[in-house]
Amino acid sequence: MKNKKILKIIVFILVALMVSSFILFRILFSPQRIKNVLIRSASAALDMHVDISDVSLRPGQLSLRNVEIKPWDIEEKTAPRISVRRIRMGFRIISLFRGRFVFNNININRADINIESFPSAEDIENIFQRSQQRHRESIQFEVTKVGIKNSRLKVESPEIELSGMDLDVRASILRQAFIVSAAADVNRDHLERVEMKGEIDLLRKRGSIENITLLGSGGRLKGSGTISNITQAPHTEIRYTMEEFPYGLFPEDFEIKGMPVIRGDAEQKDGVFYINWDADFTGIEFKSDGNIYKASGRRLRSRGGISYAGDTAAINWYIFEAGPDTFSGTGTVDTSGAVEISVRGDNINLKNMGEFFPHIERYVGDGYSEFRGSIYAAGGSASFEGRLNMRDLKVRNLHALSSLYERLVSSGRGKFLFETADADIFIDRDRFVLRSLSASGPDLRGTGSGTLIWNEDADFIFYPHIRGARIGIRVFGSPDNIRISLK
């Protein structure tokens, strides 16, 4: 009985102490005082105006509502540059009785961030320096965990918007580095989502990217790498592999079957991104309106490098292997995404090219070419223009022209052989334009020009020299029904 009374007295004393401590806690550390300290410290660290509409406090946790951050000189009616619906921060109670607020866990929900550009390395360094210079303040952060949920980031230059952004940062065991995982939806063309896991070591000013995934247009690219010199002049190196090919990048009338192998590396240095690729398209088949095709199993590979600075991109070099033949060149990409690529081919076997272009295969039996030109692609369409220097060219399946020639020279070759031929051409998805042609050989020599609408009508004018006479010949009609007339 006596023990029960003692127990009740102990319980009563403990409850009284707890209530007294809570009342004392509320008196000594009022939400308004904490609010003022936070506004003063955050404004100094960020060098911006910080406002907090409401602060609530309970043992071990501080909650902030409707936080707004904006430049000092911004108009009062202008929307805040950064607004946060709610921030919850865990803190150490023992430190409070020493007059210091030491926060260790931060959870941010529904942040809306609008900035002109990403912070530079110098900006990040200045923030750290300002924070370190204010140790005498009664507020201090020893963060072991930061979480951001359901947030949005909008950058004006380069124009990009991340929505549904989730970020989780945790201190590692040694507390010298932070484990980071992040994911967000992206509003950029052909890029829909970004996911990343890695580690940031601020002490050594370096980081590692365990995995970064880019998704868009039905494709998936995964990579890993490192970041060095984070707070001064960041340098990034990433190795990547395309796990799913982005078929959505191509128009519906361009059919692709199979999965190419694409891998490479990327490097960011002094504000410039360098991307190298090595692609093997050997195992795929593709076609476009019947004009371009490739049988699976024929070698088709590409290697190259791109640099990107600001809004400007350049194709520094590329090599394209189509069977035994090789093409090379450089190019540019403008702000609209239009691509212009120079093309150089030496000693190209035209018979091999027929395996990729059925119209060449139909009318060219053999021959070799050196050509210079350029490819222009924009808005889902592409074109080529250039000059071809050909030798030992054999033209076939021009039966009407062959019959006329046989009657004139009493020959039964069935093919035209040109020892040399120079052509200025233009090709797009709709037509082949022969701007000029100059050819010579044992069979005949002459000049010509004209246009072929793919799978429809052709209309060419040739002026061959036959037995010393210059004759004007018009070749016209569909590829299946070519007709000949004299001009």
XYZ file of C-alpha atoms in Angstrom:
487
model
C 0.000 0.000 0.000
C 2.829 2.289 0.910
C 4.626 1.390 -2.356
C 1.539 2.345 -4.369
C 1.445 5.794 -2.741
C 5.126 6.305 -3.508
C 4.524 5.242 -7.125
C 1.652 7.726 -7.497
C 3.815 10.495 -6.081
C 6.613 9.677 -8.572
C 4.178 9.623 -11.504
C 2.689 12.936 -10.364
C 6.138 14.521 -10.112
C 7.122 13.231 -13.578
C 3.933 14.565 -15.149
C 4.386 17.901 -13.424
C 7.966 18.104 -14.646
C 6.908 17.282 -18.195
C 4.149 19.892 -18.175
C 6.464 22.448 -16.605
C 9.188 21.688 -19.145
C 6.723 22.043 -22.004
C 5.434 25.383 -20.661
C 8.996 26.583 -20.114
C 9.931 25.363 -23.591
C 7.065 27.369 -25.126
C 7.987 30.470 -23.145
C 11.729 30.433 -23.810
C 11.486 29.364 -27.445
C 8.420 31.078 -28.853
C 7.525 30.460 -32.525
C 7.755 34.180 -33.219
C 11.333 34.331 -31.930
C 12.314 31.333 -34.018
C 10.582 32.835 -37.044
C 12.569 36.067 -36.693
C 15.853 34.176 -36.323
C 15.128 32.022 -39.369
C 14.176 35.008 -41.540
C 17.297 36.910 -40.529
C 19.667 33.966 -41.046
C 18.116 32.764 -44.327
C 18.049 36.284 -45.787
C 21.726 36.739 -44.970
C 22.759 33.339 -46.346
C 20.801 33.701 -49.617
C 21.181 37.489 -49.941
C 17.451 37.620 -50.733
C 14.233 38.668 -49.010
C 12.721 35.752 -47.036
C 9.195 35.769 -45.581
C 7.456 33.080 -43.471
C 3.726 33.413 -42.818
C 3.376 30.864 -40.004
C 5.615 28.895 -37.632
C 4.523 26.095 -35.314
C 6.729 24.400 -32.755
C 6.588 21.162 -30.869
C 9.363 19.164 -29.186
C 11.778 17.908 -31.807
C 10.080 19.506 -34.818
C 9.583 22.967 -36.316
C 7.000 23.533 -39.089
C 7.008 26.496 -41.481
C 4.122 27.370 -43.765
C 4.008 29.530 -46.890
C 7.652 30.454 -47.223
C 8.495 33.021 -49.925
C 11.952 33.991 -51.203
C 12.596 36.765 -53.739
C 15.259 39.351 -54.636
C 15.516 42.514 -52.548
C 14.641 44.825 -55.449
C 11.596 42.920 -56.730
C 8.215 44.667 -56.652
C 5.901 43.690 -53.822
C 3.095 42.602 -56.168
C 5.374 40.416 -58.264
C 5.025 36.672 -57.736
C 7.739 35.220 -55.475
C 10.705 33.557 -57.157
C 10.588 30.692 -54.651
C 7.555 29.623 -52.657
C 7.143 26.593 -50.413
C 3.847 25.339 -49.007
C 5.372 23.568 -45.979
C 8.795 22.888 -44.444
C 9.270 20.555 -41.488
C 12.602 20.600 -39.661
C 13.759 18.311 -36.900
C 16.040 19.795 -34.253
C 18.028 18.818 -31.189
C 16.267 19.747 -27.955
C 19.421 19.717 -25.812
C 21.000 22.405 -27.994
C 18.021 24.686 -27.398
C 18.861 24.960 -23.708
C 22.246 26.274 -24.785
C 20.519 28.975 -26.795
C 21.169 27.396 -30.226
C 18.873 25.909 -32.830
C 20.564 22.914 -34.478
C 18.423 21.451 -37.280
C 19.239 18.014 -38.675
C 16.271 16.758 -40.768
C 14.422 18.897 -43.314
C 11.318 17.907 -45.313
C 10.045 20.297 -47.990
C 6.650 19.810 -49.616
C 5.301 21.555 -52.732
C 8.096 23.984 -53.513
C 7.681 26.229 -56.570
C 11.024 27.590 -57.793
C 11.405 30.138 -60.615
C 14.947 31.222 -61.500
C 16.606 32.942 -64.452
C 19.475 30.458 -64.722
C 21.123 27.643 -62.814
C 23.457 28.846 -60.023
C 27.071 29.074 -61.079
C 29.886 27.412 -59.153
C 30.779 30.859 -57.795
C 27.209 31.414 -56.532
C 27.253 28.075 -54.690
C 30.635 28.879 -53.148
C 29.364 32.283 -51.939
C 26.336 30.694 -50.241
C 28.595 28.273 -48.359
C 30.923 31.082 -47.337
C 28.080 33.288 -46.072
C 26.692 30.367 -44.077
C 30.069 29.632 -42.491
C 30.608 33.259 -41.539
C 27.477 33.300 -39.343
C 28.347 30.634 -36.783
C 27.809 33.202 -34.024
C 24.092 33.261 -34.860
C 21.813 31.213 -32.628
C 20.722 29.093 -35.618
C 22.810 26.294 -37.072
C 22.227 23.470 -39.540
C 23.801 20.050 -39.210
C 21.651 18.391 -41.808
C 21.638 14.600 -42.032
C 18.539 14.306 -44.231
C 16.709 16.542 -46.716
C 13.567 15.528 -48.571
C 11.726 17.490 -51.289
C 8.378 16.229 -52.564
C 5.842 17.281 -55.233
C 7.843 20.344 -56.276
C 8.460 22.330 -59.463
C 11.560 24.030 -60.877
C 11.384 26.454 -63.810
C 14.531 27.919 -65.390
C 14.373 30.725 -67.962
C 17.782 30.113 -69.590
C 18.191 27.437 -70.735
C 14.398 27.097 -70.852
C 13.499 24.014 -68.836
C 10.793 22.995 -66.390
C 10.859 20.113 -63.915
C 7.552 19.087 -62.349
C 6.604 16.408 -59.852
C 10.159 16.758 -58.563
C 11.237 14.451 -55.715
C 14.635 14.749 -54.056
C 16.098 12.776 -51.164
C 19.490 13.626 -49.630
C 20.946 11.623 -46.726
C 24.284 11.910 -44.937
C 26.555 8.898 -45.353
C 27.871 6.950 -42.346
C 31.049 9.035 -42.095
C 29.024 12.249 -42.612
C 31.548 13.484 -45.152
C 29.276 12.850 -48.114
C 25.592 12.803 -48.996
C 23.642 10.078 -50.762
C 21.318 11.672 -53.335
C 18.344 10.305 -55.267
C 16.126 12.467 -57.467
C 13.388 12.163 -60.069
C 11.367 14.689 -62.068
C 9.190 15.049 -65.158
C 10.661 17.319 -67.848
C 8.871 19.536 -70.371
C 11.646 19.510 -73.021
C 11.072 18.108 -76.511
C 11.886 14.386 -76.617
C 12.853 14.382 -72.924
C 10.061 13.433 -70.534
C 11.665 12.286 -67.287
C 14.993 12.256 -65.438
C 15.965 9.893 -62.597
C 19.281 9.903 -60.733
C 21.128 8.270 -57.834
C 24.561 9.237 -56.605
C 26.812 10.661 -53.916
C 28.133 14.177 -53.271
C 31.284 14.674 -51.203
C 31.477 18.389 -50.342
C 34.615 17.918 -48.272
C 36.559 16.624 -51.286
C 34.415 18.643 -53.733
C 33.542 15.649 -55.868
C 30.628 13.358 -56.599
C 29.752 10.046 -58.190
C 26.697 9.228 -60.303
C 25.657 5.661 -59.606
C 22.867 5.821 -62.157
C 21.225 8.480 -64.300
C 18.264 7.617 -66.538
C 16.758 9.785 -69.282
C 13.370 8.838 -70.749
C 11.661 10.325 -73.786
C 10.054 9.513 -77.140
C 9.732 5.897 -76.064
C 13.472 5.559 -75.403
C 15.576 4.968 -72.318
C 19.211 6.002 -71.860
C 21.146 4.989 -68.737
C 24.540 6.177 -67.582
C 26.973 6.519 -64.698
C 29.966 8.705 -64.013
C 31.761 11.228 -61.820
C 31.746 14.953 -61.004
C 34.888 16.721 -59.802
C 35.607 20.223 -58.459
C 31.918 20.748 -57.620
C 31.970 24.181 -55.973
C 34.423 25.956 -58.293
C 34.515 24.673 -61.885
C 32.510 21.435 -62.096
C 33.786 18.790 -64.495
C 31.474 15.887 -65.368
C 32.238 12.572 -67.061
C 29.476 10.068 -67.885
C 29.373 6.762 -69.717
C 26.008 5.855 -71.229
C 24.139 3.092 -73.036
C 20.795 3.315 -74.826
C 18.590 0.548 -73.436
C 15.463 1.367 -75.463
C 15.580 3.099 -78.835
C 13.470 6.331 -79.057
C 11.297 5.383 -82.024
C 9.058 8.361 -81.256
C 11.740 10.686 -82.650
C 10.911 9.565 -86.171
C 7.796 10.309 -88.284
C 5.232 7.555 -88.732
C 6.187 6.885 -92.379
C 9.739 6.043 -91.303
C 9.629 2.447 -90.102
C 12.321 0.911 -87.895
C 12.466 -2.680 -86.739
C 15.012 -3.964 -84.258
C 17.139 -2.482 -81.497
C 20.419 -0.748 -82.388
C 23.307 -0.753 -79.935
C 24.278 2.808 -78.957
C 26.814 3.690 -76.276
C 29.365 6.376 -75.600
C 30.585 8.944 -73.112
C 29.830 12.566 -72.230
C 31.990 15.237 -70.654
C 31.138 18.674 -69.289
C 34.013 21.116 -68.934
C 34.128 24.931 -68.767
C 30.454 25.214 -69.672
C 30.721 23.009 -72.778
C 29.214 19.517 -73.146
C 31.041 16.985 -75.315
C 29.157 13.842 -76.335
C 30.758 10.922 -78.183
C 28.805 7.993 -79.600
C 29.440 4.558 -81.057
C 26.356 3.035 -82.701
C 25.789 -0.288 -84.430
C 22.629 -0.459 -86.588
C 23.557 -3.778 -88.172
C 20.702 -5.716 -86.571
C 17.860 -3.420 -87.647
C 15.713 -2.825 -90.716
C 14.330 0.529 -91.744
C 12.511 2.090 -94.682
C 10.814 5.322 -95.683
C 8.184 5.425 -98.451
C 10.039 2.584 -100.125
C 12.930 4.926 -100.955
C 15.367 3.828 -98.261
C 15.762 0.360 -96.900
C 18.336 -1.897 -95.336
C 18.242 -5.655 -94.986
C 19.052 -6.912 -91.510
C 22.575 -8.264 -91.272
C 24.286 -5.731 -93.534
C 26.886 -3.697 -91.632
C 25.746 -0.207 -90.719
C 27.713 1.634 -88.018
C 28.351 5.186 -86.895
C 30.802 6.986 -84.617
C 31.108 10.661 -83.853
C 31.265 13.556 -81.422
C 29.043 16.545 -80.599
C 29.790 19.666 -78.561
C 27.077 21.801 -76.973
C 27.525 25.270 -75.466
C 24.577 27.492 -74.536
C 22.029 27.176 -77.360
C 24.576 26.121 -79.977
C 25.489 22.554 -80.908
C 28.072 21.297 -83.380
C 28.785 17.870 -84.815
C 32.568 17.969 -84.528
C 33.134 14.776 -86.482
C 31.401 11.597 -87.587
C 32.141 8.422 -89.510
C 29.325 6.417 -91.088
C 29.965 2.892 -92.375
C 27.470 1.456 -94.857
C 28.750 -1.983 -95.763
C 32.372 -1.607 -96.925
C 31.935 2.090 -97.746
C 32.677 4.975 -95.378
C 31.287 8.508 -95.164
C 32.481 11.352 -92.949
C 31.938 15.022 -92.218
C 30.868 17.657 -89.712
C 27.646 19.535 -88.976
C 25.656 22.063 -86.980
C 22.399 22.051 -84.996
C 20.549 25.379 -84.626
C 18.204 26.505 -81.861
C 15.141 25.105 -83.687
C 16.690 21.633 -83.841
C 17.419 21.773 -87.578
C 20.516 19.766 -88.538
C 22.913 20.436 -91.400
C 25.634 17.840 -92.043
C 28.411 17.816 -94.595
C 28.986 14.481 -96.338
C 32.166 13.206 -97.926
C 32.519 9.839 -99.588
C 35.574 8.489 -101.415
C 35.624 5.481 -103.737
C 32.005 4.572 -102.935
C 30.772 1.396 -104.619
C 27.434 2.365 -106.208
C 26.385 -1.264 -106.484
C 26.692 -1.599 -102.708
C 24.649 1.576 -102.244
C 21.869 -0.133 -104.155
C 21.399 -2.430 -101.153
C 20.289 0.626 -99.151
C 18.535 2.639 -101.885
C 16.288 0.557 -104.175
C 16.119 3.220 -106.912
C 19.895 3.140 -107.245
C 19.852 -0.647 -107.362
C 17.296 -0.648 -110.155
C 19.116 1.631 -112.568
C 22.793 1.375 -111.571
C 24.546 -1.903 -112.297
C 28.050 -0.923 -111.224
C 30.397 1.976 -110.743
C 32.331 4.018 -108.220
C 31.826 7.541 -106.967
C 33.431 10.328 -105.016
C 30.975 12.885 -103.802
C 30.708 15.975 -101.660
C 27.450 17.337 -100.369
C 25.286 18.184 -97.393
C 22.237 16.772 -95.636
C 19.656 19.117 -94.151
C 17.013 17.773 -91.732
C 14.258 19.728 -89.977
C 10.677 19.083 -88.900
C 10.738 15.378 -89.786
C 11.982 15.899 -93.368
C 15.453 15.579 -94.846
C 17.225 16.415 -98.103
C 20.613 15.934 -99.733
C 22.366 18.063 -102.301
C 25.824 17.685 -103.685
C 28.072 16.772 -106.563
C 29.038 13.267 -107.663
C 32.109 12.325 -109.714
C 31.578 8.800 -111.039
C 33.666 6.358 -113.045
C 33.006 3.029 -114.737
C 29.277 3.726 -114.340
C 26.910 1.115 -115.781
C 23.286 2.206 -116.216
C 20.625 -0.468 -116.772
C 16.854 -1.052 -117.109
C 16.342 1.933 -119.405
C 14.898 -0.363 -122.063
C 13.305 2.258 -124.256
C 16.513 4.289 -124.356
C 18.519 1.127 -124.994
C 16.287 0.170 -127.935
C 16.689 3.599 -129.488
C 20.443 3.465 -129.038
C 20.645 -0.061 -130.513
C 18.790 1.060 -133.616
C 21.042 4.067 -134.037
C 24.388 2.325 -133.549
C 23.449 -1.307 -134.246
C 24.608 -2.421 -130.766
C 23.051 -4.982 -128.446
C 24.717 -4.044 -125.150
C 21.532 -3.416 -123.152
C 23.615 -1.263 -120.753
C 25.292 2.097 -120.999
C 28.877 2.345 -119.829
C 30.242 5.733 -118.813
C 33.937 5.979 -118.104
C 33.352 9.299 -116.334
C 30.202 11.087 -115.178
C 29.775 14.286 -113.177
C 26.362 15.046 -111.670
C 24.954 17.886 -109.580
C 21.944 16.447 -107.686
C 19.283 17.219 -105.091
C 17.320 14.515 -103.248
C 14.506 14.748 -100.703
C 11.666 12.499 -99.611
C 9.596 13.433 -102.691
C 11.955 13.653 -105.647
C 15.337 13.261 -107.269
C 16.552 16.306 -109.178
C 19.388 16.025 -111.663
C 20.498 19.634 -111.950
C 23.224 18.853 -114.441
C 24.976 15.816 -115.891
C 28.087 15.488 -118.008
C 29.093 11.955 -119.058
C 31.424 10.298 -121.516
C 32.284 6.736 -122.489
C 32.758 4.320 -125.364
C 28.994 4.079 -125.851
C 28.105 7.757 -125.886
C 28.766 11.105 -124.296
C 26.581 14.064 -123.533
C 24.789 16.228 -121.003
C 21.437 16.132 -119.259
C 19.085 17.331 -116.528
C 15.644 16.538 -115.137
C 13.480 15.365 -112.241
C 12.165 12.041 -110.949
C 9.210 11.976 -108.550
C 9.691 8.855 -106.462
C 7.452 5.989 -107.668
C 5.635 8.378 -110.011
C 6.861 10.355 -113.029
C 10.254 11.129 -114.470
C 11.114 13.864 -116.954
C 14.738 14.133 -118.124
C 16.348 15.796 -121.105
C 19.596 14.382 -122.485
C 21.803 15.595 -125.300
C 24.020 12.640 -126.292
C 26.537 12.701 -129.153
C 25.897 9.644 -131.319
C 28.106 9.079 -134.370
C 29.222 12.661 -134.246
C 25.716 14.122 -134.088
C 24.220 15.878 -131.032
C 20.678 14.592 -130.471
C 18.089 15.852 -127.976
C 16.251 13.034 -126.183
C 13.427 13.338 -123.673
C 13.072 10.460 -121.164
C 9.765 10.590 -119.287
C 7.010 8.523 -117.720
C 6.797 6.282 -114.661
C 9.718 4.065 -113.588
C 7.713 1.055 -114.823
C 6.832 2.654 -118.149
C 9.619 4.928 -119.339
C 9.078 6.500 -122.764
C 11.481 8.137 -125.179
C 10.994 10.947 -127.653
C 13.325 13.101 -129.686
C 13.445 16.823 -129.036
